[in-house]
Short mmCIF file of C-alpha atoms in Angstrom, two decimals:
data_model
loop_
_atom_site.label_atom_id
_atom_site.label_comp_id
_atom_site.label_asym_id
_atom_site.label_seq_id
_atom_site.Cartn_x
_atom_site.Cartn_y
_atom_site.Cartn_z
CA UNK P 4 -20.47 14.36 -0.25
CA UNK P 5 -20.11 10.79 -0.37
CA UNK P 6 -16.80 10.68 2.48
CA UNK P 7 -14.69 12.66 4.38
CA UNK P 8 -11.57 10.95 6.05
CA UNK P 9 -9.92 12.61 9.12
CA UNK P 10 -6.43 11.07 9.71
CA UNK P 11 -4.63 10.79 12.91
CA UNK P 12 -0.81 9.86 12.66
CA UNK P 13 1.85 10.22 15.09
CA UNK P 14 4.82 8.73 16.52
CA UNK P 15 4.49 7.62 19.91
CA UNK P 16 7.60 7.09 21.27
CA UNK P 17 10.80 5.34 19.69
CA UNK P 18 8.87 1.77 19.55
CA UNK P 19 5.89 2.73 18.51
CA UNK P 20 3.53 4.25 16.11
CA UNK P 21 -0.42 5.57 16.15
CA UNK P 22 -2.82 5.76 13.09
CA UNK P 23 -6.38 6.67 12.98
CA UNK P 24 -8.49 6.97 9.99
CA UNK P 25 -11.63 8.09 10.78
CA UNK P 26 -14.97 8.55 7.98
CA UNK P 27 -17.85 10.99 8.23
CA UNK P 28 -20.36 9.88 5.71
CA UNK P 29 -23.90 9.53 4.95
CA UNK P 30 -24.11 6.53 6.83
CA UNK P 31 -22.55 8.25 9.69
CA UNK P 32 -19.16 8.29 11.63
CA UNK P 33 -16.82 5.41 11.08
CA UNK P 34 -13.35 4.39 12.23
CA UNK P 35 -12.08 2.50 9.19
CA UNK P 36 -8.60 1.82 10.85
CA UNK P 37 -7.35 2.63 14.16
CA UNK P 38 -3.83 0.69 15.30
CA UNK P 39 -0.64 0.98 16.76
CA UNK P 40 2.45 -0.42 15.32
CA UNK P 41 5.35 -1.69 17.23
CA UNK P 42 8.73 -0.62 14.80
CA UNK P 43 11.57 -2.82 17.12
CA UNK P 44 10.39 -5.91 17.84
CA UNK P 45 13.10 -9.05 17.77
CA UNK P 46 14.07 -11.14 14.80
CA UNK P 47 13.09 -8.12 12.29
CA UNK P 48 8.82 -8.69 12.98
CA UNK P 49 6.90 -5.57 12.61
CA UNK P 50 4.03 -5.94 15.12
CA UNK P 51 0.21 -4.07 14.27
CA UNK P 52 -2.74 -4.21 17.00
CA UNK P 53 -6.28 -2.58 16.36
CA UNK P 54 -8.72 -2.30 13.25
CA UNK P 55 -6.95 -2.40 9.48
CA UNK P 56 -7.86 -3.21 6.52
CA UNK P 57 -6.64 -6.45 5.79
CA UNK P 58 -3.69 -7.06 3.64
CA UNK P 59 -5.61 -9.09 0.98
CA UNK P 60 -4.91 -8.40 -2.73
CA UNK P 61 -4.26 -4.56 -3.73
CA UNK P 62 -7.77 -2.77 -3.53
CA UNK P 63 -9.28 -3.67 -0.08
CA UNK P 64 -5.83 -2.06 1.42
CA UNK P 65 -6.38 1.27 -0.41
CA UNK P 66 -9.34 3.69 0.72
CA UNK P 67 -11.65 5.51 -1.24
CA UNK P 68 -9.79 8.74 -2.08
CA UNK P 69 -6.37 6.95 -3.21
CA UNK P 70 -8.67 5.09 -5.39
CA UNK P 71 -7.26 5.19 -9.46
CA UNK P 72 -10.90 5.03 -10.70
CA UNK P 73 -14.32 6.08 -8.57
CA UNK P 74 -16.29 2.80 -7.96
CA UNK P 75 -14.98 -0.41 -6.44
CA UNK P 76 -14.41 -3.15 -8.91
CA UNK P 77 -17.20 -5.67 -9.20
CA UNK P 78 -15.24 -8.62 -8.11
CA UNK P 79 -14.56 -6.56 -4.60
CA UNK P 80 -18.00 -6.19 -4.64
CA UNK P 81 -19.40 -9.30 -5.05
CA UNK P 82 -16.48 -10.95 -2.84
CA UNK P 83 -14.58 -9.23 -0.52
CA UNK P 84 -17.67 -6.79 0.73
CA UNK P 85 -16.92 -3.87 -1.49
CA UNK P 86 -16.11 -0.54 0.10
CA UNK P 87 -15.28 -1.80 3.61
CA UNK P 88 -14.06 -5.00 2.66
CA UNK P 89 -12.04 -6.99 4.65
CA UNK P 90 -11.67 -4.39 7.71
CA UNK P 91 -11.31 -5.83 10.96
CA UNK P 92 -10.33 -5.52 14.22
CA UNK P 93 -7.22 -7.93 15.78
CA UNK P 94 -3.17 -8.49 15.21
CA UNK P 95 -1.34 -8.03 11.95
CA UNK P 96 1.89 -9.67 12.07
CA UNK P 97 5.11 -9.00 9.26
CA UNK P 98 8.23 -9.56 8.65
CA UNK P 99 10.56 -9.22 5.11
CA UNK P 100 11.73 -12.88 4.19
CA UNK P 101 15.36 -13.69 2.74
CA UNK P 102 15.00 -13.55 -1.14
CA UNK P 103 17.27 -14.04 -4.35
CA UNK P 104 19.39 -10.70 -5.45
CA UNK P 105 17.33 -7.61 -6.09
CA UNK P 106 14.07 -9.22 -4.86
CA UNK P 107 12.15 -8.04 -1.73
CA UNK P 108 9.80 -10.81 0.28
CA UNK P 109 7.60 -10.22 2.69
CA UNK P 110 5.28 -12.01 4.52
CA UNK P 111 2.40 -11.23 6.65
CA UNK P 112 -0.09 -13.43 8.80
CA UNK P 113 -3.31 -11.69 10.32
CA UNK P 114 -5.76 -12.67 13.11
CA UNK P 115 -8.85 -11.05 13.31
CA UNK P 116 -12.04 -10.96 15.47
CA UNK P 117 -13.92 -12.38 12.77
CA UNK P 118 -16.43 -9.95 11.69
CA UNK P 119 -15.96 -8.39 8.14
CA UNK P 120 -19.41 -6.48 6.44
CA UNK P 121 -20.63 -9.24 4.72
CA UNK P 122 -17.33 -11.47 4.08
CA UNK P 123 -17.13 -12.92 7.71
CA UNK P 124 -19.51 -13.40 10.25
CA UNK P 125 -18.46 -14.49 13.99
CA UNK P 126 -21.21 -16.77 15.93
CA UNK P 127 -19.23 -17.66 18.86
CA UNK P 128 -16.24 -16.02 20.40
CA UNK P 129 -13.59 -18.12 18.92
CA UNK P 130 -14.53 -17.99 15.25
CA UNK P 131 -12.21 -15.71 14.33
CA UNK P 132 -10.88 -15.37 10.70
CA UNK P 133 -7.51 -15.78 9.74
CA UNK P 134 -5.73 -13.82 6.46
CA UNK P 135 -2.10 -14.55 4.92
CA UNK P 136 -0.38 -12.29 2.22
CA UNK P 137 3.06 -13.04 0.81
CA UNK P 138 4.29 -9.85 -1.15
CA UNK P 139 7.69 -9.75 -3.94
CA UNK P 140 8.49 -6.77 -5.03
CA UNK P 141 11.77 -5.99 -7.51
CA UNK P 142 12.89 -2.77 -9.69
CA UNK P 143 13.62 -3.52 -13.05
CA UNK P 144 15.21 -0.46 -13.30
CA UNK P 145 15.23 3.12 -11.94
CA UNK P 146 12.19 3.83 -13.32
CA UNK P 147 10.54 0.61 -13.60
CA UNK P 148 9.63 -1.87 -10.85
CA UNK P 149 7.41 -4.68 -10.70
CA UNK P 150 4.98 -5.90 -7.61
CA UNK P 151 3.55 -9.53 -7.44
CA UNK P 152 1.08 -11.00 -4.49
CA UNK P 153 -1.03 -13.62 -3.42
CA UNK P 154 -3.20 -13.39 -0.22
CA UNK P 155 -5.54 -16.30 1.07
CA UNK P 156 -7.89 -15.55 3.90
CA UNK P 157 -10.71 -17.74 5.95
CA UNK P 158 -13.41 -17.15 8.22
CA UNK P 159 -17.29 -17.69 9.35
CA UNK P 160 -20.22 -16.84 7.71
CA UNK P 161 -23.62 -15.77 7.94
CA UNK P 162 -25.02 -19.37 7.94
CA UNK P 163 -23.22 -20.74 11.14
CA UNK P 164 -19.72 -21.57 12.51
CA UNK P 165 -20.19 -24.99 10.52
CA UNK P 166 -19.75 -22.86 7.64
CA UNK P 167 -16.41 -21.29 5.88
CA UNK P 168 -16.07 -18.80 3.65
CA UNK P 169 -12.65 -18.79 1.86
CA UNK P 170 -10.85 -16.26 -0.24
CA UNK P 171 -8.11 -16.85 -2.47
CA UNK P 172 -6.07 -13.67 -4.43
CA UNK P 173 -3.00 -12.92 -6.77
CA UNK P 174 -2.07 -10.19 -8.05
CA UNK P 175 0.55 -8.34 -10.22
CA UNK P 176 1.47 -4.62 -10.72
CA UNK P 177 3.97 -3.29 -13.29
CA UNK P 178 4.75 0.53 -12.86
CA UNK P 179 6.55 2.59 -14.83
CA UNK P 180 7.79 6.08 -13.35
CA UNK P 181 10.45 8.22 -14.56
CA UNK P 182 12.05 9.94 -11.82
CA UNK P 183 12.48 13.42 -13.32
CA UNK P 184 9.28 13.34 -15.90
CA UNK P 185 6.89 11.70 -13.45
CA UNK P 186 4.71 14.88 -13.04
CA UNK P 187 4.32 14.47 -16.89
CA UNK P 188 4.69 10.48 -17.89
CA UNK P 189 3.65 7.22 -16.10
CA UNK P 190 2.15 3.83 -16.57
CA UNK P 191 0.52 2.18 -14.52
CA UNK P 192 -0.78 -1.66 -15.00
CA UNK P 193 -2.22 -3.84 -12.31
CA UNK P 194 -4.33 -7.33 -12.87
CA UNK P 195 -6.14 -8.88 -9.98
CA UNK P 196 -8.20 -12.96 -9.99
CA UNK P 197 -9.59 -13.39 -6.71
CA UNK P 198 -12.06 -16.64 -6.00
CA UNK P 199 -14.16 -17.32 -3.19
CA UNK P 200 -15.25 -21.04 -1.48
CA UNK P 201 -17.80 -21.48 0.83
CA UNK P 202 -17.39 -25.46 3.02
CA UNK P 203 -19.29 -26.84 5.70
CA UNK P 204 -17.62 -28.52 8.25
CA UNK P 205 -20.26 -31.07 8.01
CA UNK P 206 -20.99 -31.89 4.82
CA UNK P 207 -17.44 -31.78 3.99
CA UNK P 208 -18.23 -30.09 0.42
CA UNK P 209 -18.40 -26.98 -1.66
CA UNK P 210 -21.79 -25.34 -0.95
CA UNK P 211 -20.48 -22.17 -3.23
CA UNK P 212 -18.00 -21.58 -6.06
CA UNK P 213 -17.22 -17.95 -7.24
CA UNK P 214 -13.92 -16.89 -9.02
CA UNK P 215 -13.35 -13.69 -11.54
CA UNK P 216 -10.90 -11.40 -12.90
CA UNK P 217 -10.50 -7.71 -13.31
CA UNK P 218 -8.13 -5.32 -15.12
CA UNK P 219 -7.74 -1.38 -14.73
CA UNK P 220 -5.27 1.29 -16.47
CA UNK P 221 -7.64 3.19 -18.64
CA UNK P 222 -9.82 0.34 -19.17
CA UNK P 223 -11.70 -2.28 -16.52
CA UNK P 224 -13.61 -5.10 -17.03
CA UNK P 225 -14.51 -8.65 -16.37
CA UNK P 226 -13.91 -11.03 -19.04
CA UNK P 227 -16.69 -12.49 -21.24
CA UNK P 228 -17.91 -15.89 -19.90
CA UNK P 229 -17.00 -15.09 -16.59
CA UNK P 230 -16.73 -17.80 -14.18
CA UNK P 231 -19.22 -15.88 -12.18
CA UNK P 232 -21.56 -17.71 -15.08
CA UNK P 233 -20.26 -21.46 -13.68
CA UNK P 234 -20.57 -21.23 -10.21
CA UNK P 235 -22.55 -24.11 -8.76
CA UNK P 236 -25.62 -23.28 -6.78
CA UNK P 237 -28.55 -25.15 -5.28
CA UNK P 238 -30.48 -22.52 -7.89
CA UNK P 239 -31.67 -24.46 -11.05
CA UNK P 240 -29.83 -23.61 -13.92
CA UNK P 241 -30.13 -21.55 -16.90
CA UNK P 242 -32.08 -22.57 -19.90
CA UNK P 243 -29.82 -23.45 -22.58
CA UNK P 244 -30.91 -20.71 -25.03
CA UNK P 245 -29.94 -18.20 -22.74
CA UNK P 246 -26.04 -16.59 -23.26
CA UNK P 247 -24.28 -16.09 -20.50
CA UNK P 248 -23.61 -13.10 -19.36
CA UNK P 249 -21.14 -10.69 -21.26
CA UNK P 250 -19.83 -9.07 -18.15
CA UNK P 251 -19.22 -5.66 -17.69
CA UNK P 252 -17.08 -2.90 -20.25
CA UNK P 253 -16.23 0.33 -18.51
CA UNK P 254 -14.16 3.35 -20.13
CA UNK P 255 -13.02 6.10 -18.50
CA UNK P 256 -12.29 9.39 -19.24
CA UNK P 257 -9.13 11.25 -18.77
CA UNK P 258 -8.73 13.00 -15.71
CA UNK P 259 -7.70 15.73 -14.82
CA UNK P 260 -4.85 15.90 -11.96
CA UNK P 261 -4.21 19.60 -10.65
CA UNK P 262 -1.44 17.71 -8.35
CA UNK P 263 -1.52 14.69 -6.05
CA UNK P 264 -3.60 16.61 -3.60
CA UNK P 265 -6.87 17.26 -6.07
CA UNK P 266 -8.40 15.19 -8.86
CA UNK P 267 -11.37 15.27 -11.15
CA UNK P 268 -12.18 12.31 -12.87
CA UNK P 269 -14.98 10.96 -15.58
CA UNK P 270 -15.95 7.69 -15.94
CA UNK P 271 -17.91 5.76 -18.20
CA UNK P 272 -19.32 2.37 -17.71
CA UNK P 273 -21.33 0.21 -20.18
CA UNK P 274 -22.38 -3.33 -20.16
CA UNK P 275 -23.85 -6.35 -20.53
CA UNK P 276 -26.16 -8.01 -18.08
CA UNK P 277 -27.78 -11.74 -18.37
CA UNK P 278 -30.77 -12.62 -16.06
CA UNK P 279 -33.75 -14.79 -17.09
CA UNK P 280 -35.50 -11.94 -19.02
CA UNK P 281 -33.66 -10.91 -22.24
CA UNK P 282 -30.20 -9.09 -21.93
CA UNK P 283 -30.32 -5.73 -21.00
CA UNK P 284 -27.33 -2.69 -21.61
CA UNK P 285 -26.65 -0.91 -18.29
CA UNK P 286 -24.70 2.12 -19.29
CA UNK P 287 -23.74 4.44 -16.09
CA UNK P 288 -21.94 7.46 -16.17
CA UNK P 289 -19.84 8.75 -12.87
CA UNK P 290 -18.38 11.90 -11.86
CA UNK P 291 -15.81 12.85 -9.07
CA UNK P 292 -13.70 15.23 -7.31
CA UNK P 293 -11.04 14.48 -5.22
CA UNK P 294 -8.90 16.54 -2.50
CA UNK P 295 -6.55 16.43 0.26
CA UNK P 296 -5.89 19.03 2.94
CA UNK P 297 -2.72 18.45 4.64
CA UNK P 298 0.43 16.47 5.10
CA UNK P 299 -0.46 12.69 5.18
CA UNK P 300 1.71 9.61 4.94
CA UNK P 301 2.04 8.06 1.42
CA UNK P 302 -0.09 5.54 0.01
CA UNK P 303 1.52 2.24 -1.27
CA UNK P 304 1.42 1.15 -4.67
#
């Protein structure tokens, strides 16, 4: 059993809120999130202290089992420290933002201790890392309703606090949910670009260049001639006769949904991979299953 999540969510009083999330897996015990959120602060501000995944693009925020397919997406892998992501201890700071008719805006502004898997790395004390998300969100009609985001966020790395690592996001979500067939008809679309800078302070120049796509409904992938192909490195670069790389196809089986408490799911990947030897096919095949026991709060969208 790859993870089991224990959650932990109760009012405390009427000001305040507790939620714990806590992971037994074959790594060991882990407290992915742990935080309280103050409901009534002034001037509308929604107030969160403790460890959270950070608000940054849709998939870091979502764990494991409310997952719509069973692996992370290779961009989250390669950039934003895959299954843990950007998960941090610190204060997450909110509040929804005056918008045109029929448009919700909100804004959020996170600080964080600065240590982040393999995303951010905190030398000293005060390199903390920093994370901004501005959310709009409208319904196009009862059962329709659209979601659009961009997130930036900034922190240390693993070579020093002369060095930054920053993150850029945007992403969009279209879902389409009738309210009286949804057991039996939805649509889901959601498209993600993140991209991924890494300064020094001293040098005053790009040291690392990384940006890619993904897409997911019933199929993900990266785009061929991904950018992942153009990033500049100190490495020398690829002989001309060799392609670059095709990036990765992946299908996926229907699954099967018993209700939104159990799941079984297929999934197929195939691909393309370019290194200096000759390109090679990496097909993969994945299996999961997927339950719930017990009231917990919804997951967003």
């Amino acid at each position: 059993m790859h993870e089991t999540e224990l959650g932990l969510q109760a009012i405390i009083d009427p000001y305040a809120r507790a939620d714990a999330f806590i992971s037994f897996g074959e790594t060991g015990v882990n407290v992915e999130e742990a935080y309280v959120t103050f409901t009534s602060l002034p001037a509308g501000l929604l107030l969160k202290v403790g460890k959270k995944r950070a608000d940054f693009g849709k998939v870091n925020t979502i764990h494991n089992h409310a997952l719509p397919f069973i692996d992370r997406p290779l961009v989250t892998n390669n950039l934003v420290g895959g299954e843990d992501g950007i998960d941090d201890a610190g204060f997450f700071l909110s509040r929804f933002l005056p918008a045109p008719k029929n448009w919700f805006l909100e804004g959020s502004a996170e600080v964080l201790r600065g240590d982040s898997d393999d995303v951010f790395h905190a030398s000293r004390r005060q390199d903390v890392s920093v994370v901004g998300h501005l959310r709009a969100y409208r319904d196009l009609s009862e059962s329709t309703n659209l979601d659009l985001g961009v997130s930036y966020a900034r922190g240390h790395n693993n070579n020093g606090s002369n060095f930054l690592t920053n993150l850029y996001s945007g992403d969009a979500t279209l879902r389409w949910k009738p309210l009286r067939r949804a057991i039996y008809n939805s649509f889901l679309f959601r498209t993600s670009c993140s991209g991924a800078r890494v300064t020094s302070s001293l040098l005053r120049s790009d040291s690392f260049s990384d940006a890619t796509c993904f897409w997911h409904v019933l199929l993900r992938g990266i785009p061929r001639k991904s950018p992942l192909d153009r990033r500049r490195t100190l490495r020398p670069q690829r002989p001309r006769h060799r392609r670059p790389s095709d990036g990765y196809r992946l299908f996926r089986y229907p699954d099967l949904l018993a209700s939104e408490f159990s799941q079984i799911r297929g999934q197929y990947r195939f691909g393309h991979l370019a290194t200096v030897h000759p390109i090679s096919r990496m097909p993969m095949k994945f299996f999961s299953i997927s339950f719930c026991d017990g009231a917990h709060g919804a997951h967003p969208f």
